[in-house]
Amino acid sequence: MKNFYTKIIYIISVVTLFSVIVRVVIYSVNYIENNPDKYLPSQK
């Protein structure tokens, strides 16, 4: 039973960490798209 709870806690923590990473990446991409002059080289 203890092994079952540790697996559940492990799965929940992995899913939470993965969702946080995905949210940060999506936020970063949106921010770069909204402010291209700061991050992308300007084409002349």
PDB file of C-alpha atoms in Angstrom:
ATOM      1  CA  MET A   1       0.000   0.000   0.000  1.00  0.00           C
ATOM      2  CA  LYS A   2       2.852   2.363   0.768  1.00  0.00           C
ATOM      3  CA  ASN A   3       4.343   1.644  -2.649  1.00  0.00           C
ATOM      4  CA  PHE A   4       1.007   2.577  -4.242  1.00  0.00           C
ATOM      5  CA  TYR A   5       0.953   5.957  -2.490  1.00  0.00           C
ATOM      6  CA  THR A   6       4.523   6.739  -3.466  1.00  0.00           C
ATOM      7  CA  LYS A   7       3.685   5.992  -7.107  1.00  0.00           C
ATOM      8  CA  ILE A   8       0.643   8.273  -6.946  1.00  0.00           C
ATOM      9  CA  ILE A   9       2.677  11.082  -5.376  1.00  0.00           C
ATOM     10  CA  TYR A  10       5.419  10.607  -7.964  1.00  0.00           C
ATOM     11  CA  ILE A  11       2.948  10.740 -10.865  1.00  0.00           C
ATOM     12  CA  ILE A  12       1.229  13.849  -9.487  1.00  0.00           C
ATOM     13  CA  SER A  13       4.544  15.639  -9.000  1.00  0.00           C
ATOM     14  CA  VAL A  14       5.741  14.731 -12.503  1.00  0.00           C
ATOM     15  CA  VAL A  15       2.489  15.957 -14.080  1.00  0.00           C
ATOM     16  CA  THR A  16       2.654  19.189 -12.082  1.00  0.00           C
ATOM     17  CA  LEU A  17       6.268  19.844 -13.039  1.00  0.00           C
ATOM     18  CA  PHE A  18       5.557  19.108 -16.694  1.00  0.00           C
ATOM     19  CA  SER A  19       2.552  21.447 -16.745  1.00  0.00           C
ATOM     20  CA  VAL A  20       4.585  24.252 -15.158  1.00  0.00           C
ATOM     21  CA  ILE A  21       7.335  23.827 -17.754  1.00  0.00           C
ATOM     22  CA  VAL A  22       4.798  23.839 -20.606  1.00  0.00           C
ATOM     23  CA  ARG A  23       3.135  26.993 -19.244  1.00  0.00           C
ATOM     24  CA  VAL A  24       6.485  28.792 -18.978  1.00  0.00           C
ATOM     25  CA  VAL A  25       7.405  27.831 -22.549  1.00  0.00           C
ATOM     26  CA  ILE A  26       4.024  28.967 -23.889  1.00  0.00           C
ATOM     27  CA  TYR A  27       4.273  32.240 -21.982  1.00  0.00           C
ATOM     28  CA  SER A  28       7.791  32.838 -23.288  1.00  0.00           C
ATOM     29  CA  VAL A  29       6.778  32.178 -26.882  1.00  0.00           C
ATOM     30  CA  ASN A  30       3.793  34.512 -26.577  1.00  0.00           C
ATOM     31  CA  TYR A  31       5.924  37.230 -25.012  1.00  0.00           C
ATOM     32  CA  ILE A  32       8.539  36.965 -27.756  1.00  0.00           C
ATOM     33  CA  GLU A  33       5.829  37.102 -30.431  1.00  0.00           C
ATOM     34  CA  ASN A  34       4.325  40.201 -28.813  1.00  0.00           C
ATOM     35  CA  ASN A  35       7.718  41.934 -28.474  1.00  0.00           C
ATOM     36  CA  PRO A  36       9.743  40.889 -31.523  1.00  0.00           C
ATOM     37  CA  ASP A  37      11.923  44.000 -31.515  1.00  0.00           C
ATOM     38  CA  LYS A  38      13.527  42.981 -28.218  1.00  0.00           C
ATOM     39  CA  TYR A  39      14.449  39.390 -29.113  1.00  0.00           C
ATOM     40  CA  LEU A  40      14.419  38.787 -32.839  1.00  0.00           C
ATOM     41  CA  PRO A  41      17.061  40.429 -35.051  1.00  0.00           C
ATOM     42  CA  SER A  42      15.607  43.159 -37.189  1.00  0.00           C
ATOM     43  CA  GLN A  43      15.729  42.685 -40.922  1.00  0.00           C
ATOM     44  CA  LYS A  44      16.838  45.625 -42.975  1.00  0.00           C
TER      45      LYS A  44
END
